[in-house]
Structure formats: structure tokens, C-alpha cells
Short mmCIF file of C-alpha atoms and ligand atoms in Angstrom, two decimals:
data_model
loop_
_atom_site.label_atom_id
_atom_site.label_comp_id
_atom_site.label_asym_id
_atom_site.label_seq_id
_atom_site.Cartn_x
_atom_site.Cartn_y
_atom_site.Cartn_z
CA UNK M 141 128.88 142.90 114.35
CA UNK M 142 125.07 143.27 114.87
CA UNK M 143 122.86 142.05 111.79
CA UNK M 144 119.16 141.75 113.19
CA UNK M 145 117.13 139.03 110.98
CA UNK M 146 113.59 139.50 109.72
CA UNK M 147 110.86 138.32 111.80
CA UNK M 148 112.92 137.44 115.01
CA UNK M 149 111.45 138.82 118.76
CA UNK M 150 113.30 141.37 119.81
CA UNK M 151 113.86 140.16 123.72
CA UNK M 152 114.48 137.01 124.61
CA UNK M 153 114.72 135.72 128.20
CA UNK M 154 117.96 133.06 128.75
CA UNK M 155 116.90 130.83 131.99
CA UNK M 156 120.28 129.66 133.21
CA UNK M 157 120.55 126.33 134.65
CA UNK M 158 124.00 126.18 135.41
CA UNK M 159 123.72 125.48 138.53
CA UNK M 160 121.25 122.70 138.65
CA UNK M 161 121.44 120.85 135.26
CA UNK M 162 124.94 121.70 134.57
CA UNK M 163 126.16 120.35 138.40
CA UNK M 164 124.41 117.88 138.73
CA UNK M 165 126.06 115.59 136.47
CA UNK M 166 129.31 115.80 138.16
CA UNK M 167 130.75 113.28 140.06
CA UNK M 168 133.19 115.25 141.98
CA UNK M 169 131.04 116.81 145.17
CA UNK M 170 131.20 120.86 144.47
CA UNK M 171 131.31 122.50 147.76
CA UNK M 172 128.36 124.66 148.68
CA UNK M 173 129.99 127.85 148.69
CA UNK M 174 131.34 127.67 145.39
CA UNK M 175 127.49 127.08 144.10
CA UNK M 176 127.06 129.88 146.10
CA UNK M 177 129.56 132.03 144.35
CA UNK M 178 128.60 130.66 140.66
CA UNK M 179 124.92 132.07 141.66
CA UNK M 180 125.91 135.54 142.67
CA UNK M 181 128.72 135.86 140.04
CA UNK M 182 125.30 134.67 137.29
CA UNK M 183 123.32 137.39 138.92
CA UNK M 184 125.86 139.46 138.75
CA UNK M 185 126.72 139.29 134.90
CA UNK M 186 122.56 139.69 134.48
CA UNK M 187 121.15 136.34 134.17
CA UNK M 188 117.45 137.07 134.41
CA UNK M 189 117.07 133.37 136.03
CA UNK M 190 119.34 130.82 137.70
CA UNK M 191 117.92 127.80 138.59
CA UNK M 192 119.72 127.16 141.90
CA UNK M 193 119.70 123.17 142.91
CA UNK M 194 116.85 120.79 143.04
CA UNK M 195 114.97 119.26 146.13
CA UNK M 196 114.99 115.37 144.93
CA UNK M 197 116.03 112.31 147.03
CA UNK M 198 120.03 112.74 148.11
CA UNK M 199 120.97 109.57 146.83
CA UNK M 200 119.41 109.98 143.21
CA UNK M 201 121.70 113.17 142.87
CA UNK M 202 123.92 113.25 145.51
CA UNK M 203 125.63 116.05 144.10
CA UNK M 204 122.44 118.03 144.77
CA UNK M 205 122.18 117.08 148.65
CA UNK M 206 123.08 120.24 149.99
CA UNK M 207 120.32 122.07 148.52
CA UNK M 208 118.98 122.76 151.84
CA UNK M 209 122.81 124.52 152.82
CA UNK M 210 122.87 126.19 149.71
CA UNK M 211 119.55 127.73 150.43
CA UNK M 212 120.75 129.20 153.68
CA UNK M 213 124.01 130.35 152.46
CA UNK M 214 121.96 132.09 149.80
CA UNK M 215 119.09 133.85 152.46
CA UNK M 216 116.86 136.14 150.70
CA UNK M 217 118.46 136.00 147.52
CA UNK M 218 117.85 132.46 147.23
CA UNK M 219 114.10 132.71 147.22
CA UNK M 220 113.93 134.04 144.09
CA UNK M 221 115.14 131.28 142.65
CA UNK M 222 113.56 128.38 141.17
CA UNK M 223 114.35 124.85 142.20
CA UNK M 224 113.01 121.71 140.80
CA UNK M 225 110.90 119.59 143.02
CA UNK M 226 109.08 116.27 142.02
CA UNK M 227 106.91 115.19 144.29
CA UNK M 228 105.33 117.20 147.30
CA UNK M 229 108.29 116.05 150.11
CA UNK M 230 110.79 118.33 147.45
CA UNK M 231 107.52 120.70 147.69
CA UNK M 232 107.58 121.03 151.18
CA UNK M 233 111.61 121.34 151.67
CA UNK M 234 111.41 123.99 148.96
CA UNK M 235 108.80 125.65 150.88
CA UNK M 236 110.77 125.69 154.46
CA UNK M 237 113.32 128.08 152.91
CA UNK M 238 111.17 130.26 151.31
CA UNK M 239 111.25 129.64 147.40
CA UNK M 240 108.95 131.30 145.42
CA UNK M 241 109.46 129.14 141.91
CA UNK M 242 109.60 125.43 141.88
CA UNK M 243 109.23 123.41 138.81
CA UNK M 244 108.30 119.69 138.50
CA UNK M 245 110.31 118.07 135.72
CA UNK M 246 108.21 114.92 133.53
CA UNK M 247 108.68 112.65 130.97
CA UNK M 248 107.70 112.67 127.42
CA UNK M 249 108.61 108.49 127.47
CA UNK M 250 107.73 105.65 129.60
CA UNK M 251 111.25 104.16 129.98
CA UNK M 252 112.65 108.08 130.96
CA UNK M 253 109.73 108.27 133.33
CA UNK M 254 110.47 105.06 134.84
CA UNK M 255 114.16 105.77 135.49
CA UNK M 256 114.20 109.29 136.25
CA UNK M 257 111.40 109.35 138.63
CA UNK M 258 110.37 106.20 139.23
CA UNK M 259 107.11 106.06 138.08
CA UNK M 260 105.24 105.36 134.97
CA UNK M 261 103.96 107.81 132.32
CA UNK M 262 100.60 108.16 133.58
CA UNK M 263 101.84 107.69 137.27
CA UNK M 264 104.19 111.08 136.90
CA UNK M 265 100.75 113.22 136.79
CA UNK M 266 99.30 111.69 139.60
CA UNK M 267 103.00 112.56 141.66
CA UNK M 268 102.76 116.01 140.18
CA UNK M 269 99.11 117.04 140.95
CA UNK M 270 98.92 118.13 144.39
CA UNK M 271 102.55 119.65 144.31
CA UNK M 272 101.08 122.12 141.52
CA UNK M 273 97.96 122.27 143.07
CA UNK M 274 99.67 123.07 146.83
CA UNK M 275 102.41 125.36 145.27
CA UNK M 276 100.01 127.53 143.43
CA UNK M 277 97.82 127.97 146.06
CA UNK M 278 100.58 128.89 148.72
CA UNK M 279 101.42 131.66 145.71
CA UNK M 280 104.21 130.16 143.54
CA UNK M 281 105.04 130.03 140.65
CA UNK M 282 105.55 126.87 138.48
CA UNK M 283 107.34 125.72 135.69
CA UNK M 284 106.88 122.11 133.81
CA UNK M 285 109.42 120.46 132.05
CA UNK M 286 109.12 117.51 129.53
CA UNK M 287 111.89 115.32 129.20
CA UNK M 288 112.67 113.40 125.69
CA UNK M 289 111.13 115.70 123.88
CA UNK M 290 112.71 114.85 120.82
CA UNK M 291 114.21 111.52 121.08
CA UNK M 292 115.08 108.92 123.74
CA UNK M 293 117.38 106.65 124.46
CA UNK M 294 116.30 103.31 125.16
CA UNK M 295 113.03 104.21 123.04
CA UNK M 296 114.24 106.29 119.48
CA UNK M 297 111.72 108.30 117.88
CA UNK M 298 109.29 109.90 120.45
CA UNK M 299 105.99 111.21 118.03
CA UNK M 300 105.18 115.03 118.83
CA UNK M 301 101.62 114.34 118.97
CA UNK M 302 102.96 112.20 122.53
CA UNK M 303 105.01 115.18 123.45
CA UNK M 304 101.79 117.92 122.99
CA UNK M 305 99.75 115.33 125.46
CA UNK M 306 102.02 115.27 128.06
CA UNK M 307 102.94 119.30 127.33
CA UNK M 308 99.09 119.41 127.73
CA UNK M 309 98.27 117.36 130.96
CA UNK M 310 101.35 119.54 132.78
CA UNK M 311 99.78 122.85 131.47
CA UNK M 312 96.25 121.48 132.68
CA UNK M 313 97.11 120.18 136.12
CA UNK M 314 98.29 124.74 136.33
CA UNK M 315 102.00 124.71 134.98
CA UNK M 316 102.70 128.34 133.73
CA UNK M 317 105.38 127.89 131.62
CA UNK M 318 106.48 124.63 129.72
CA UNK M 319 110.29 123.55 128.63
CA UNK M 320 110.69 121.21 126.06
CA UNK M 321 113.80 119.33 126.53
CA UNK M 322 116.25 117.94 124.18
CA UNK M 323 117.55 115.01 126.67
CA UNK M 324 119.97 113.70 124.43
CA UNK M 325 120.43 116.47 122.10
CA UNK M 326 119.38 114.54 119.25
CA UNK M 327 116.94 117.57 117.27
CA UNK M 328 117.44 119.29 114.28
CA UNK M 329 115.56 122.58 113.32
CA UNK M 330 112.95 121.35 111.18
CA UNK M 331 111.84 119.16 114.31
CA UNK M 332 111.74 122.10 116.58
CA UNK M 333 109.86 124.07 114.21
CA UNK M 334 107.48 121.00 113.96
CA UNK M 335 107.18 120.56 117.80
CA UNK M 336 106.46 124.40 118.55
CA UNK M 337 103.67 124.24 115.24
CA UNK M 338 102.05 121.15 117.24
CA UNK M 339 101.95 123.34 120.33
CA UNK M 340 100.63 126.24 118.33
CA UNK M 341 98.14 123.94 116.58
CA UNK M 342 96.68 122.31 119.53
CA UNK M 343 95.62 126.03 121.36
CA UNK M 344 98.61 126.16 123.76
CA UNK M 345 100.25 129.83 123.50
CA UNK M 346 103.72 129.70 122.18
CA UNK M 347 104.69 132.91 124.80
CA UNK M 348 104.18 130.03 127.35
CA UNK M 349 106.83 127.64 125.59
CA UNK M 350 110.80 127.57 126.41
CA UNK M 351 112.75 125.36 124.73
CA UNK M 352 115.95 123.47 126.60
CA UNK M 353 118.51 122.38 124.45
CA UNK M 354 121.31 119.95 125.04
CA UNK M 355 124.54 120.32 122.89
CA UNK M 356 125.50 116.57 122.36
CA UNK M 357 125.37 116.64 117.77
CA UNK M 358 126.39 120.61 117.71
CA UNK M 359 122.71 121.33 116.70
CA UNK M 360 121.72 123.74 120.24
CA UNK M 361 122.66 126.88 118.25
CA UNK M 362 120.72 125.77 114.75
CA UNK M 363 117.62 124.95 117.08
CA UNK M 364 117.49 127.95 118.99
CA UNK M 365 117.18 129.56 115.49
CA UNK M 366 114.25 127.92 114.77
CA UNK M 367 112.86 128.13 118.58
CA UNK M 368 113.19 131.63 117.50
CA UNK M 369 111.74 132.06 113.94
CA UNK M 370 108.89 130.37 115.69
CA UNK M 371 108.34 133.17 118.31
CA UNK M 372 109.70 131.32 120.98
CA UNK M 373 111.13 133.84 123.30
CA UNK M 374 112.67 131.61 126.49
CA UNK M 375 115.57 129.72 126.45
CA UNK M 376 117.45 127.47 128.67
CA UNK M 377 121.30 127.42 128.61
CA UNK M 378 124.06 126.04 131.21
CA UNK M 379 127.21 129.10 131.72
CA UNK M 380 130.20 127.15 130.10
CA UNK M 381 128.19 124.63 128.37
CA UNK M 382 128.31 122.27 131.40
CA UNK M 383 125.89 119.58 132.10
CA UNK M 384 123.98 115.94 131.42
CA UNK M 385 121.05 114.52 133.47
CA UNK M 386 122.05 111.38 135.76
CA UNK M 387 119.69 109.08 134.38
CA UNK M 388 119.67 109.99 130.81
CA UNK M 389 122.34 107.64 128.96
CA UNK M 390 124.51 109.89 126.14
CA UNK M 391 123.02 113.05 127.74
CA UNK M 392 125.74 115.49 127.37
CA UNK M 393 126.60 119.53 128.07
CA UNK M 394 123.76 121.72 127.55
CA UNK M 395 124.10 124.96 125.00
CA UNK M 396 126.06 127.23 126.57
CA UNK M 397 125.00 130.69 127.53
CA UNK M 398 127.72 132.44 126.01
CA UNK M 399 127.30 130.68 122.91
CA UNK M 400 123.25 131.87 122.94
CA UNK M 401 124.49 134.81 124.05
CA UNK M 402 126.92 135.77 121.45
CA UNK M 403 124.16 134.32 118.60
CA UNK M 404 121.44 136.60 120.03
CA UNK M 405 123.60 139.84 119.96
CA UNK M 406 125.03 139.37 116.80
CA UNK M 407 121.12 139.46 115.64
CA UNK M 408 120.47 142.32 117.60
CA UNK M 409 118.29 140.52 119.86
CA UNK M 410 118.25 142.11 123.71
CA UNK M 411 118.99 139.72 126.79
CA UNK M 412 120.84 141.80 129.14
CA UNK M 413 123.55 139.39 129.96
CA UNK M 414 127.32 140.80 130.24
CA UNK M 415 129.17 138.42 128.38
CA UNK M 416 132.73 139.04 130.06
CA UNK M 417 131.74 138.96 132.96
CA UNK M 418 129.77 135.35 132.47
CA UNK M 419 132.78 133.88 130.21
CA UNK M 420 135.02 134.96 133.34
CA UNK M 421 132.71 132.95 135.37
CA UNK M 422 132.58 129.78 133.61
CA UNK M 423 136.62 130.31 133.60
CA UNK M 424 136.53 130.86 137.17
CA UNK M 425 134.29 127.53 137.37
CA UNK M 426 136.45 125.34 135.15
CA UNK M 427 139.19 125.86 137.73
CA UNK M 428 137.28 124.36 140.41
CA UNK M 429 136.04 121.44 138.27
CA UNK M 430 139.54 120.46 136.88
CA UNK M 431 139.10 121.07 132.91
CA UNK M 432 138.16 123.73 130.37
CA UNK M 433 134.57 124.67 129.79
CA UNK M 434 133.46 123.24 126.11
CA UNK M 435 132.13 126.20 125.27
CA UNK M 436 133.44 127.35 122.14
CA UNK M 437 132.72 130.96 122.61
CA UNK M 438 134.69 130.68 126.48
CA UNK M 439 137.59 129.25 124.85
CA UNK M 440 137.44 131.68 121.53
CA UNK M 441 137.51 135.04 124.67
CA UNK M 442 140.33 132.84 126.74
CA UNK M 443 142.52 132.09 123.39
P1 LIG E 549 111.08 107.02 145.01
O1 LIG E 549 112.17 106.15 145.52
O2 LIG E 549 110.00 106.41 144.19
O3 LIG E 549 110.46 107.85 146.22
O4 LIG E 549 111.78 108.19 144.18
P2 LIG E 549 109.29 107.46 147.21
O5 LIG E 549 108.20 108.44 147.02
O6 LIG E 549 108.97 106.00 147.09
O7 LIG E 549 109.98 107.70 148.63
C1 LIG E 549 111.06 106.88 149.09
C2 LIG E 549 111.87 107.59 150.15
O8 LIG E 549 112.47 108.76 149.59
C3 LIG E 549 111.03 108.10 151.34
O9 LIG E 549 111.87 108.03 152.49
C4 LIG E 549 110.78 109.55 151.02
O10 LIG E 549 110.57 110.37 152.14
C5 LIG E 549 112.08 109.92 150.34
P3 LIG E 549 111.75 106.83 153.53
O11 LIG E 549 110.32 106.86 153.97
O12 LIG E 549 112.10 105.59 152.76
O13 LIG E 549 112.77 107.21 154.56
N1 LIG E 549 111.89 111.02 149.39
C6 LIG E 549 112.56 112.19 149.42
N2 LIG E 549 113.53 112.66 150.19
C7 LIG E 549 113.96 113.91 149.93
N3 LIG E 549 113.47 114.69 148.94
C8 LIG E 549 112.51 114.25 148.13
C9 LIG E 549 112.02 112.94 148.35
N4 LIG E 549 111.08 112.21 147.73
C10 LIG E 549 111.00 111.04 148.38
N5 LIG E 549 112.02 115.03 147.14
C11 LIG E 549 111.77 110.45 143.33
C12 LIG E 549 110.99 109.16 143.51
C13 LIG E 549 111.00 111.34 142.40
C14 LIG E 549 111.96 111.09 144.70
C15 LIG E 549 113.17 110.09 142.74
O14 LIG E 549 112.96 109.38 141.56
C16 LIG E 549 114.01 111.31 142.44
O15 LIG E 549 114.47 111.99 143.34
N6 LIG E 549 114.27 111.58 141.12
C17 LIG E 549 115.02 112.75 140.73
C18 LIG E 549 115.81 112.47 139.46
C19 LIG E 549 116.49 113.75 139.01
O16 LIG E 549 116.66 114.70 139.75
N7 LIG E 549 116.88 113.79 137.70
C20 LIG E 549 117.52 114.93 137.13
C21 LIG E 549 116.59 116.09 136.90
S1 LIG E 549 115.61 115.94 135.42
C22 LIG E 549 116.62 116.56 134.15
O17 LIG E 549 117.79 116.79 134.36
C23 LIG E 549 116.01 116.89 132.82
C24 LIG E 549 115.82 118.41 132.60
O18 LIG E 549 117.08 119.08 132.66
C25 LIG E 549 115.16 118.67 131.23
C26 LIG E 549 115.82 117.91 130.07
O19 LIG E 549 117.03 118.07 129.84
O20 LIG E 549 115.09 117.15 129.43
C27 LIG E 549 114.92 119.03 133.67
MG1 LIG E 550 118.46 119.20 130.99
#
């Protein structure tokens, strides 16, 4: 049943990533034409936004290697997708097939900056300048996202006012849009609401904030609420709740777009996605991965 809460936008925008942060975890090698499939079948049940595969070094996610195949299997289609790229040799291999929407992907920590991109805090913004610089000139469109958000591993607590710098030096280098990542899916609402208030408080516009939420303490769904009481209105979701990042230790599935999907219609909130067709998707995907999705709302339509 539909009961719309006070004070809640009435649109909100789900960026899958499915297909990049959800895959890329898995050991098993997916072939390329199944990532093909999972793309069109997302399209297909009305995902606004699929991230399709990233353009990083082979051997830090070799699962991600074939991002050059996948991008000819996909032709046109494919160019409307955006693909993560963190330095400007990803740049330039995203830009040989045509994609209009890259996004460069930094750390909120030194020790997560160090391991996932092999650089140090202040080194990441000196890797990301000229790709932001080069892909907005040559038209594109970019995304930033900031890693450890809300807690890291190896370092705990990670203070907002670190997160709104780094937020801040992506959005100055010309970042249009800015995802907040729960790594480790350690936040809790009243921390979200905190992080977006910083944001607010420090002049950046919360219409250019998404928040990305992994599932790993149950809290995705209780966050997104307050992502959403604080006028966030993009959100980033995995179809069957896949997902974990490579170098993030205890990373686990991200929220899973049924389960935001199902929340955000039973408030009456619009986001155009066709939930039987997605949940037959993720079904369809769990078949070629060997074991049920742990999305609670794919196995509550399969039961
Ligand atoms: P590096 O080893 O420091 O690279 O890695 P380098 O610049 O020193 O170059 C070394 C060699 O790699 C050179 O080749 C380059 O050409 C090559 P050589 O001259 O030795 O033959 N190279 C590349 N080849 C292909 N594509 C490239 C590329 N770059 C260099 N793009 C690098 C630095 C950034 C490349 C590496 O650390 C990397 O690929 N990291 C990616 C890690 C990753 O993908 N992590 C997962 C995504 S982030 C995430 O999941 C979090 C998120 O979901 C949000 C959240 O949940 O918080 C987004
Ligand atoms: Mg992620």
C-alpha cells in the first residue's frame, strides 16, 4: 500500500551500479555477454542509470578487464553510460568508445586512498585534475565519488568536517555530482543526516549530493530515509543487492534496488523502475553467479 510521508521529494533518481560495483567483487570471471544482458534487461525494467564497468588497471579488478569488449558489444547504447575512470589512461580508453559520463572515484581516508588507488590523500587530486579538466572540456559529464565516507576500516571514525574537504576539492577541481559512500556500511541515520547538514552548511547544494549505501549492519534502508528527509534526491543501489569493493576489507552487498524500490513506492515516491521485471533480473543473474540474491525483497517475490 502507498502511504506518502510529510516532507519527502516526490522523484527520486536510483543510479544502478549493478554492474560495476556489484561485479566487481566477484571472483568467478562473468562473461561479457551476460554483463551485456544484465545492462539491457536494467534498461529495460527503467533504470534511469547503469553504471556499466570501470576503465582501471586489469589486474586491480580483473573482473572488470573486458570493459573495452563490453563497450563494443554494447555500441551506441553503451555511450550513455557512465564508467568510472581514475586517472587520465581510464580517461582516454573511456573516450575511444565513445562514453559520455565517466566518474573518478576518491578517498575520504589516507589508508583507503593508498590501497585503492595507490596514492595518498592529497596525491588522489593531483591524479584526478586533468581527467576532470580533459573530460569536461571534450563535453562529459562527471561524477565524484568519496570513499569512507562514514567509517573505515583500518582507520575507525572518519570526522565529516574531513569528508566535506575532500567532497569540496572534487566539486572544485568541476565534479557535477558527488556520492558519498558508505564503504563498509557502517552509518546510521543520524550520521547521514549529519553528513548531508555539513554539506548544506558549508554552501555545497544538496540537489548535487547522492548518497551510496552499502548493506553490511542492515542500516541501507534506515539511511536512505534520512538521505531523503534531508532532500537528497539520488541514490545508488546494486539489482539483487550484489556487491563489495576489492580493496575495502568487510565491504559487503550494496542496498538493493528492489529493496529502495519497494521503500520508495510504498511512500509514494516516483522512480519509474518496474519492479518485476528487475526482481526477474537479479533471479536471472543469481543463476549465472551460483547462489540466491540477498535481497530480501527478491527472495520475498521468488517465495
Ligand atoms: P598504479 O599502479 O599506481 O598506476 O595504479 P600507474 O599510474 O603507476 O601505472 C602503472 C601501469 O598501469 C602503467 O603501465 C599504466 O599504463 C597502467 P606500464 O607502463 O607499467 O605498462 N595503467 C592503466 N592501465 C589501464 N587502465 C588504467 C591504467 N592506469 C594505469 N586506467 C590505479 C593506479 C589508479 C590505476 C590503480 O590503483 C587502479 O586501477 N585502482 C582501481 C581500484 C578500483 O577499481 N577499486 C574499486 C572501485 S572504487 C569503489 O568500489 C568504491 C565506490 O563503489 C564507492 C564506495 O562504495 O565507497 C565507487
Ligand atoms: Mg561501492
Amino acid at each position: 500500500m502507498t502511504v506518502p510521508a510529510e516532507g519527502l521529494p516526490e522523484r527520486v533518481t536510483i543510479y544502478e551500479v549493478g554492474p560495476r560495483d556489484g561485479l566487481q567483487n566477484e571472483s568467478e570471471l562473468v562473461p561479457t555477454d551476460v554483463k551485456a544482458e544484465l545492462i539491457r534487461r536494467l534498461l529495460t525494467a527503467g533504470l534511469p542509470v547503469v553504471e556499466a564497468t570501470s576503465f582501471v588497471h586489469p589486474r586491480w579488478v580483473p573482473q572488470l578487464a573486458d570493459a573495452e569488449d563490453l563497450m563494443r558489444l554494447l555500441g551506441d547504447e553503451g555511450r550513455d553510460l557512465p564508467v568510472l575512470v581514475p586517472n587520465e589512461r581510464g580517461l582516454d580508453r573511456a573516450l575511444e568508445h565513445g562514453c559520455r559520463h565517466v566518474a573518478i572515484f576518491g578517498s575520504a581516508t589516507e589508508t583507503f586512498a593508498q590501497k585503492n588507488l595507490n596514492r595518498s590523500l592529497d596525491e588522489q587530486f593531483a591524479m584526478f585534475e586533468p581527467v576532470v579538466r580533459r573530460a569536461r572540456d571534450a563535453g562529459l559529464d562527471v561524477r565524484a565519488y568519496v570513499s569512507m565516507c562514514f567509517g573505515d576500516p583500518w582507520e575507525g571514525a572518519v570526522p565529516i568536517e574531513q569528508v566535506v574537504s575532500v567532497g569540496q576539492r572534487l566539486l572544485d577541481l568541476g565534479a557535477g555530482q558527488l556520492s558519498l559512500g558508505d564503504t563498509i556500511g557502517v552509518g546510521t541515520a543520524g550520521h547521514v543526516a549529519a553528513m548531508v547538514d555539513a554539506f548544506a552548511a558549508a554552501g555545497m547544494r544538496v540537489d548535487d549530493l547522492a548518497l551510496h549505501f552499502h548493506d553490511t549492519y542492515g542500516q541501507a534502508l534506515s539511511n536512505v530515509q534520512a538521505g531523503l528527509r534531508a532532500g537528497v534526491t539520488t541514490f545508488d543501489s546494486s539489482a539483487g543487492g550484489l556487491g563489495g569493493c576489492p580493496y575495502a576489507k568487510s565491504a559487503t552487498g550494496n542496498l538493493a534496488t528492489e529493496d529502495l524500490a519497494w521503500l520508495l513506492s510504498g511512500l509514494g515516491i516516483e522512480h519509474g523502475v518496474d519492479l518485476t521485471a528487475l526482481v526477474e533480473t537479479s533471479t536471472w543473474l543469481a543463476t549465472h553467479l551460483g547462489r540466491p540474491s540477498p535481497s530480501a525483497v527478491v527472495r520475498a517475490f521468488a517465495g
